[in-house]
XYZ file of C-alpha atoms in Angstrom:
480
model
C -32.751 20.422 4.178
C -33.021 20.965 0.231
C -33.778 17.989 -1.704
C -30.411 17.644 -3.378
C -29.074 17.383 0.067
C -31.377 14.701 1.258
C -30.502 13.011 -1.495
C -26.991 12.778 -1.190
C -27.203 12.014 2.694
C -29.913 8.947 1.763
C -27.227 8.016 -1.107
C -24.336 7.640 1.806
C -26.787 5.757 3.991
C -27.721 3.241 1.761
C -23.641 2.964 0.905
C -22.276 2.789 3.965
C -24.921 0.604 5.714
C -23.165 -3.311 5.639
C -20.843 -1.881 2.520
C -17.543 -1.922 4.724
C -15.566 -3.808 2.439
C -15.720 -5.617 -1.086
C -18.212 -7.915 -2.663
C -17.910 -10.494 -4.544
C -15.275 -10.364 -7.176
C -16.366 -12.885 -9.272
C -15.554 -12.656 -12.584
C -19.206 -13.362 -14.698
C -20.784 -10.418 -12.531
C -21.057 -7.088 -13.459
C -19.092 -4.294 -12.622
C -19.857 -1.010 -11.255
C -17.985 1.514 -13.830
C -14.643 2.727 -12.595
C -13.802 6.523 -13.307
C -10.644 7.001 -11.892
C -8.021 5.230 -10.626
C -4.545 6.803 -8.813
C -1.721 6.552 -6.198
C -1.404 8.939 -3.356
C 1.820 9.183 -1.509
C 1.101 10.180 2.268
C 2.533 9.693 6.103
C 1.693 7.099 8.096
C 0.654 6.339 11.630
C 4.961 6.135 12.160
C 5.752 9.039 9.784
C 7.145 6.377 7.359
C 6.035 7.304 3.624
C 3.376 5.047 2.197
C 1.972 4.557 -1.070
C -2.098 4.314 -1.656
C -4.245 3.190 -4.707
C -7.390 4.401 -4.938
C -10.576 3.433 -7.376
C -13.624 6.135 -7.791
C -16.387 3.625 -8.714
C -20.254 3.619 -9.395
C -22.199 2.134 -6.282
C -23.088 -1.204 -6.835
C -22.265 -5.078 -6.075
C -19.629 -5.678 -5.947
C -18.871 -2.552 -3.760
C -15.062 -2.369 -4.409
C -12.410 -3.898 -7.085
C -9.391 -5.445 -6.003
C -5.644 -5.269 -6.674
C -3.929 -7.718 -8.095
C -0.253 -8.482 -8.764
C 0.248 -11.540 -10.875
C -1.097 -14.615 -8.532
C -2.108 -12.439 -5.226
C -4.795 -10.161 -4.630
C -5.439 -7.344 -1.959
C -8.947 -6.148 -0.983
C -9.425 -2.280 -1.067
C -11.532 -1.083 1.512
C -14.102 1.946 1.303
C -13.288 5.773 2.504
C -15.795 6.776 4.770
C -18.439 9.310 2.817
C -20.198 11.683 5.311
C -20.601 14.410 2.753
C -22.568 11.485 0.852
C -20.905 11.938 -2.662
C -22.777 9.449 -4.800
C -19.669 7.503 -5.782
C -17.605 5.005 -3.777
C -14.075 5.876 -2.879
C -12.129 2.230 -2.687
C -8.321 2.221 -1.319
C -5.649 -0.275 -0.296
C -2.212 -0.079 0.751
C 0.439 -0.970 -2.096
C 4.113 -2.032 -2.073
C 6.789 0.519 -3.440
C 8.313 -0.639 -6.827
C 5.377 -3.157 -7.563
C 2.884 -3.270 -10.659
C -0.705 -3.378 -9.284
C -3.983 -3.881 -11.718
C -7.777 -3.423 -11.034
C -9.600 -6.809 -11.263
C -12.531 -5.451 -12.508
C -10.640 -3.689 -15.337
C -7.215 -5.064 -15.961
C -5.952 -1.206 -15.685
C -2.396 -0.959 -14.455
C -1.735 1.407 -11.919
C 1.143 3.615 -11.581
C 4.571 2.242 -9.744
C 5.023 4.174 -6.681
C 9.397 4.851 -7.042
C 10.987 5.196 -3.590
C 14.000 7.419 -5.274
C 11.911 9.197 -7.864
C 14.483 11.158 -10.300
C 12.216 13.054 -12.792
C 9.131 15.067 -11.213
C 6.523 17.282 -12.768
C 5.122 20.112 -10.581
C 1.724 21.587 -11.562
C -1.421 23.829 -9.757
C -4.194 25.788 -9.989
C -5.389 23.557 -12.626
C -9.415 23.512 -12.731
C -11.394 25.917 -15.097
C -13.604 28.853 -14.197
C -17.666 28.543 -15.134
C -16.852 31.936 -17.373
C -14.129 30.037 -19.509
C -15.590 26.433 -19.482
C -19.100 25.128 -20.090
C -20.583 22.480 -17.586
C -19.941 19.209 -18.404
C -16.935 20.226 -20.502
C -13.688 18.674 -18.802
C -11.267 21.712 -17.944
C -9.193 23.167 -20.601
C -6.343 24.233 -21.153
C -5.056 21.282 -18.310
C -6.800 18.778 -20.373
C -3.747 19.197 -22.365
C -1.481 19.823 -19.835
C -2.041 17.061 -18.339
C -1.807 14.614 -21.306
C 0.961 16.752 -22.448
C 3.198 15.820 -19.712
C 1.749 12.180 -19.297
C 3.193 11.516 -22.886
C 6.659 13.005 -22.335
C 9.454 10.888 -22.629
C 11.355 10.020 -19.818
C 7.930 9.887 -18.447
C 7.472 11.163 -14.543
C 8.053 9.427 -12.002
C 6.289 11.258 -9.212
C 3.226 14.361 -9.920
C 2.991 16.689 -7.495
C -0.113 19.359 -7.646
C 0.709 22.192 -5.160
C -3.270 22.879 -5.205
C -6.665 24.419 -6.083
C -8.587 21.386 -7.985
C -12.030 22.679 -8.073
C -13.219 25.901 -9.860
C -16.455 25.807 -10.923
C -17.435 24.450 -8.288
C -16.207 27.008 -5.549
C -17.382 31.040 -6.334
C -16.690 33.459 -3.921
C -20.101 33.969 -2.498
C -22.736 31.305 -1.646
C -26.390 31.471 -3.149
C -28.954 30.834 -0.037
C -31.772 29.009 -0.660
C -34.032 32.445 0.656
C -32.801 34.454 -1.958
C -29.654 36.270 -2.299
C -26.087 35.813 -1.740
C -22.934 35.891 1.122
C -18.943 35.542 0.391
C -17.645 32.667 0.855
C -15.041 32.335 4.242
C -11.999 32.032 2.142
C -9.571 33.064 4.978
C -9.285 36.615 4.036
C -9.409 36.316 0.155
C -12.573 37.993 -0.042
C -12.575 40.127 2.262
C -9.368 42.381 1.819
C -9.086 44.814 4.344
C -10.271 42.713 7.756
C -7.216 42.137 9.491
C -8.783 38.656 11.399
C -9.230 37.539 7.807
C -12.712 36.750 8.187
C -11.746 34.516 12.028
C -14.250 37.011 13.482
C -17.164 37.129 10.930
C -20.286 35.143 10.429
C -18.916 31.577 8.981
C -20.355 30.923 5.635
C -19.932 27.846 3.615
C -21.023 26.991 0.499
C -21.624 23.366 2.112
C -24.142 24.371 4.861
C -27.885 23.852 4.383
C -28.800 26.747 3.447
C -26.435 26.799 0.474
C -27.751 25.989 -3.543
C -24.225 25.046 -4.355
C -22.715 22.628 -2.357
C -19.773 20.455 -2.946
C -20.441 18.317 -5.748
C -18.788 14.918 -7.869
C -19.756 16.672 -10.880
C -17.703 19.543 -9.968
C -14.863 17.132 -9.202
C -15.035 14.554 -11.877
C -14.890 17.533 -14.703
C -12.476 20.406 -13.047
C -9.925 17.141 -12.042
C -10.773 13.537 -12.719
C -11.448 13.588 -16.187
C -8.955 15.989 -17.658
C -6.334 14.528 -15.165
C -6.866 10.837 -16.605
C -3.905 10.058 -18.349
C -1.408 11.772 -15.736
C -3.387 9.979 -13.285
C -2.604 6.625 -14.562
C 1.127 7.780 -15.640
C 2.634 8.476 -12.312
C 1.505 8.748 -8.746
C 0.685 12.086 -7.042
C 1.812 14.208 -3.938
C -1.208 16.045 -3.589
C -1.524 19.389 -1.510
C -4.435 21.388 -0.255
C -5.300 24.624 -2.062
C -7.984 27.480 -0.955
C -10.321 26.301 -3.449
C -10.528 23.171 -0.909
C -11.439 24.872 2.189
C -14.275 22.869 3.924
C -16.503 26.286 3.444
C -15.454 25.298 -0.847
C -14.716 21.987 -2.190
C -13.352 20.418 1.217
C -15.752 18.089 1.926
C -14.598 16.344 -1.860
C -11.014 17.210 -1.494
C -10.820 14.776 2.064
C -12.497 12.160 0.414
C -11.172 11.652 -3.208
C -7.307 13.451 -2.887
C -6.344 13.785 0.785
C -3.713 11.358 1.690
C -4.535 10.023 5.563
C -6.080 6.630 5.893
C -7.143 4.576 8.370
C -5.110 2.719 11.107
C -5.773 -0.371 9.088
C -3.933 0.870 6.477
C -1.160 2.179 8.665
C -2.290 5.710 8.411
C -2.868 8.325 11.133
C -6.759 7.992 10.210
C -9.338 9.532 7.642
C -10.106 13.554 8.124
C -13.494 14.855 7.446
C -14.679 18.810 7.212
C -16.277 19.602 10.518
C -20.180 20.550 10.249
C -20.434 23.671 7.929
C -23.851 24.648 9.244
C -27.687 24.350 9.034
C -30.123 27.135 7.981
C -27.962 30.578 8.589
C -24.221 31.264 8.802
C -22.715 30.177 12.075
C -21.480 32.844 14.563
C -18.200 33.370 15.649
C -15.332 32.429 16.372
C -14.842 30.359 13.074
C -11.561 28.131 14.093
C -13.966 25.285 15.311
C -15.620 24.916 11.331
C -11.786 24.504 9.649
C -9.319 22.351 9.581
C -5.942 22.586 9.589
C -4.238 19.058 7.955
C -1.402 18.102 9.862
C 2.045 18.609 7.923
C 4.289 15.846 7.083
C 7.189 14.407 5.748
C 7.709 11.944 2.670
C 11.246 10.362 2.382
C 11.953 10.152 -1.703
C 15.549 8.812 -1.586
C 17.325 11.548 -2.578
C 15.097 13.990 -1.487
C 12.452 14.775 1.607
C 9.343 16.600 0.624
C 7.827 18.766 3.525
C 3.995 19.248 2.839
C 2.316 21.978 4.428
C -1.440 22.422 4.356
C -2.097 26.355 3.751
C -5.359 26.825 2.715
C -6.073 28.640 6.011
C -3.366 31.269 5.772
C -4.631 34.876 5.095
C -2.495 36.357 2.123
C -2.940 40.025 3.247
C -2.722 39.695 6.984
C -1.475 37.708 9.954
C -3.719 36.957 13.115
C -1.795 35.348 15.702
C -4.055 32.423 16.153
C -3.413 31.327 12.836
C 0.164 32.638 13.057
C 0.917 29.879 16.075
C -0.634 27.019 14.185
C 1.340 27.391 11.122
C 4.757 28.259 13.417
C 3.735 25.111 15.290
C 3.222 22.819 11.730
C 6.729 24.595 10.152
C 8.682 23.630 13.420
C 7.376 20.214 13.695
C 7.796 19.243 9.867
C 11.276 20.793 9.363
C 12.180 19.491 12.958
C 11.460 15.838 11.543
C 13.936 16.212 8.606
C 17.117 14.431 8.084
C 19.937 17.427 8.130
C 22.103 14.944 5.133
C 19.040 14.547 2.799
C 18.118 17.651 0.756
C 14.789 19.019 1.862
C 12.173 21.224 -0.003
C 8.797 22.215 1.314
C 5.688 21.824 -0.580
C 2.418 24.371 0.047
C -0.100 25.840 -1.669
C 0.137 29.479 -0.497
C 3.791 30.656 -1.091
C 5.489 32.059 1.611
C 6.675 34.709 -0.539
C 5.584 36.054 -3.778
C 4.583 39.062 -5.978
C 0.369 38.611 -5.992
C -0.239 41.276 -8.617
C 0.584 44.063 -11.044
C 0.837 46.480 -8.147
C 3.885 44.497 -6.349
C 1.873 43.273 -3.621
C 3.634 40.831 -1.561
C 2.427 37.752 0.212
C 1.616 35.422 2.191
C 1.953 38.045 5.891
C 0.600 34.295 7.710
C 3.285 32.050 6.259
C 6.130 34.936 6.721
C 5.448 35.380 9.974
C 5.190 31.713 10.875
C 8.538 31.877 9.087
C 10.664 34.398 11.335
C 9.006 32.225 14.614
C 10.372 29.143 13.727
C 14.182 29.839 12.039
C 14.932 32.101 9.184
C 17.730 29.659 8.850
C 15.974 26.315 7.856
C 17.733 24.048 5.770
C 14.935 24.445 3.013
C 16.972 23.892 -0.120
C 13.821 25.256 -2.355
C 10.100 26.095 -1.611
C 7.103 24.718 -4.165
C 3.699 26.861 -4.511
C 1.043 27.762 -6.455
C -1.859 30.574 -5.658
C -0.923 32.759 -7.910
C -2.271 32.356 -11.653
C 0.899 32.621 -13.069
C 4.645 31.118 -13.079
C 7.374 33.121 -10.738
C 10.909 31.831 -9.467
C 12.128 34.008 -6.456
C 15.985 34.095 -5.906
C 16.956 35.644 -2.579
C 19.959 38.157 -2.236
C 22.019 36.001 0.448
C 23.363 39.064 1.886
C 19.738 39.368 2.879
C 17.810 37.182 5.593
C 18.828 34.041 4.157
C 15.773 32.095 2.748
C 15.347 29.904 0.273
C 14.709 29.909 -3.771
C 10.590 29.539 -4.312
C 9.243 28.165 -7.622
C 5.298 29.413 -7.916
C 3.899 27.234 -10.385
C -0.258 28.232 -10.374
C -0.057 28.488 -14.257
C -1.654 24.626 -15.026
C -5.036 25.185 -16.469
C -7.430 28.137 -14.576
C -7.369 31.484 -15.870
C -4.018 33.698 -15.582
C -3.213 36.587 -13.273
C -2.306 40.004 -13.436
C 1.087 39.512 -11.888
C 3.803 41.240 -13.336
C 6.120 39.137 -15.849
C 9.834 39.329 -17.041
C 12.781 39.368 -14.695
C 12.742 41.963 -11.922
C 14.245 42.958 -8.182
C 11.761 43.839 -5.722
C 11.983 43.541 -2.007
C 9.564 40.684 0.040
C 9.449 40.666 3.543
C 12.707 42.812 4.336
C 14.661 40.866 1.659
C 15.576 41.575 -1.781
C 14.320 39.155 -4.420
C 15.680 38.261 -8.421
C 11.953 37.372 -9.882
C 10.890 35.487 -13.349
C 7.275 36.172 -13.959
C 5.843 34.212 -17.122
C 2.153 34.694 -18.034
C 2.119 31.638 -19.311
C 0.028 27.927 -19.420
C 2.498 25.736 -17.662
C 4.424 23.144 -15.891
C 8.112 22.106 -14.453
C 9.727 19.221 -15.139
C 12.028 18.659 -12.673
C 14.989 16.230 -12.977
C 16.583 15.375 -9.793
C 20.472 14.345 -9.714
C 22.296 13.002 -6.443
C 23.028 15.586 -3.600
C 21.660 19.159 -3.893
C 21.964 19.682 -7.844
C 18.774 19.195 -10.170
C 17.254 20.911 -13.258
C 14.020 21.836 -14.414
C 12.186 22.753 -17.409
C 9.355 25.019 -17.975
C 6.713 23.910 -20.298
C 4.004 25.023 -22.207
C 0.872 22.434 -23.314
C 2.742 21.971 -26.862
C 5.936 21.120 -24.977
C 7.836 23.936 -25.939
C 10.364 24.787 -23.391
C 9.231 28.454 -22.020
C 12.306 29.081 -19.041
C 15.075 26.720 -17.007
C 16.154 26.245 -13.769
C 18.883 25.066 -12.206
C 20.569 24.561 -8.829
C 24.098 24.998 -11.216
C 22.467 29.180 -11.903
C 22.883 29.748 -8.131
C 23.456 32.199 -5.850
C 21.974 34.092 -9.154
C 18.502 33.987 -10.619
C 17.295 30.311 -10.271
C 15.390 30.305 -12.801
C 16.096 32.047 -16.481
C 13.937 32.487 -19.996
């Protein structure tokens, strides 16, 4: 084991050894530096929705801040840290509608709304090594991110439909013998295997053998720092992109972003990247080494938000084991909703989508998990990222009838080649209106009662770049 892996696993020993909960919070000692400090919205143990705070802190005594609202105070507890990031992860469960501040700071966290009405979507927001310097924090979602956290109304609700970490996650793996191996990124970089890499040698960038494994550096300057100020402006829905594969940034992603918590929290308990391997890539079959997130449901008053962890789902092909996993998480999710309450379906991989200048369509996984479970699923619209770019994807209704599909992967990491302006194409046997804008980006959504809401495309000055609205339907959703 390298030496910046034994240091990391000595670093979670010496954290996690008698550190369960907090120290002493009194106020002449010194505090451990906090750098960052956000709500998560998640399930819980009963599928009820349930807000979480969370405080990234230096390691130190005390261990952990705690929450306070005006008189009372609530303990947060530590995330378990097998990957042995050298920061402490604290969390408690907060109260809907209620103003909670860190002791050791007096910084107020975000309200978590029950019937959010103005959203802003975002992804594929880190920054590439070739476009930003280490120890720069990503740009352009530096901006973005600010941008939209000083927009007034401000949000309510942020939700990221993935891919966090860039420079932290290249497509091949350096060994520690020399050389270099691709990365398992179901399928991505390997193009023409139809098992999407289920039948290949796993690699990992998080194994032993591996010079660039998961890192809090890689984290706190792709997400935490340029994020700060949306962070603290609105809590997050956070969803699982392929840059956060437990062969990429996984190990971080579980720890710092995803939302299951412990029992004692009322969650359905903390996940964890299974072993990635020791000193050469681990054989075949590769299923055992993911892990697929369970899907779930958050009720937002007006509106129920299906999330649906995709990172697994080959874009160019669909193997049936991965096929039945994903028919199996779309069937139990939608099954869950309430038929009165308007539903839309949050993933990072879009179901359907134009990938590149040549018209190549994706996801083959998703679409076929699709046509398993019911064509006809009362999905009023479908949120995604991926691809480096902004599309809205309008279905023909005398087609298969499926849903409208905003792509927003346009947030901060370098832009695609996909093709732009308004154009039909046909996607999985139906016939598709698409906007494609290469363009830096976010939506702000604003949600009325019922089915209707509007949205505004915007670029990191603010200027409005397309709109969409449920009112331009059965037409092009969304319009320049």
């Amino acid at each position: 084991m390298h030496a910046r892996r034994t240091a990391r696993w000595i670093m979670a020993a010496a954290l996690l050894s008698g550190a369960s909960g907090c120290g002493s919070d009194d106020p002449s000692a010194p505090r451990p530096a906090v750098y960052a400090a956000y709500v998560v919205l998640g399930a819980g143990a009963d599928g009820s929705t349930i807000a979480i705070a969370r405080a990234v802190v230096e390691p130190g005594d005390p261990v952990c801040p705690t929450l306070r609202r005006g008189d009372r105070s609530i303990a947060m507890r530590l995330r378990g840290n097998p990957f042995g990031f050298p920061v402490n992860v604290c969390e408690a469960r907060v109260q809907f509608e209620r103003r909670y501040r860190l002791s050791w700071t007096g910084q107020a966290l975000p309200i978590a709304r029950r019937d959010p009405s103005r959203l802003a979507v975002l992804g594929d927001t880190g920054c590439k090594s070739a476009n930003c310097a280490a120890g720069v924090p990503a740009a352009p979602f530096a901006t973005i991110a600010a941008g939209i956290a000083a927009r007034q109304p401000a949000p309510q609700l942020v939700i990221h439909v993935g891919d966090y970490d860039y420079r932290g996650t290249a497509s091949s793996v350096p060994l520690r013998g020399g050389g270099s191996l691709p990365v398992y990124d179901a399928g991505d970089n390997t193009a023409h295997d139809p098992q999407c890499q289920l039948d290949q040698p796993y690699v990992s960038q998080n194994a032993d053998y591996s010079l660039n494994p998961d890192s809090w550096d890689y984290w706190s300057e792709d997400f935490f720092q340029p994020a700060a100020p949306l962070l603290a402006a609105a809590p997050w829905v956070m969803v699982r992109g392929n840059h956060e594969l437990c062969s990429r940034a996984g190990p971080g992603w579980f720890y710092f972003l995803d939302p299951n918590v412990d029992a004692s929290l009322g969650g359905r308990g903390e996940l964890a990247c299974p072993a990635q391997g020791g000193d050469a890539p681990l054989p075949p079959p590769v299923l055992p080494y993911l892990l697929f997130a369970p899907p779930y449901l958050l009720d937002l008053g007006r509106l129920q938000l299906a999330v649906v962890d995709s990172a697994n789902a080959c874009d160019s092909f669909a193997p049936q084991r991965t096929v039945d996993i994903y028919t199996e998480q779309l069937a139990t999710v939608l099954g869950a909703a309430k038929p009165e309450v308007p539903l839309w379906l949050a993933t990072h991989r879009p179901v359907w989508g134009v990938q590149d200048e040549s018209g190549t369509p994706i996801n083959a996984t998703l679409q076929a998990a699709w046509a398993a479970v019911d064509s006809t699923a009362p999905v009023a619209l479908m949120l995604a990222g991926h691809i480096h770019t902004f599309q809205s994807l309008t279905f023909d209704p005398a087609t298969p009838p499926r849903p409208p599909q905003v792509i927003v992967g346009s947030s901060g990491v370098a832009l695609g080649t996909a093709p732009t302006g308004s154009f039909s194409t046909t996607i999985d046997g139906g016939m598709a209106e698409v906007l494609g804008l290469e363009e830096f980006s976010s939506l702000q959504v604003a949600l009325d009662r019922g089915d209707d809401w509007n949205a505004t495309l915007i670029d990191p000055s603010g200027a409005e770049l397309a709109s969409c609205a449920t009112a331009n339907l059965p037409g092009p959703l969304c319009r320049e």
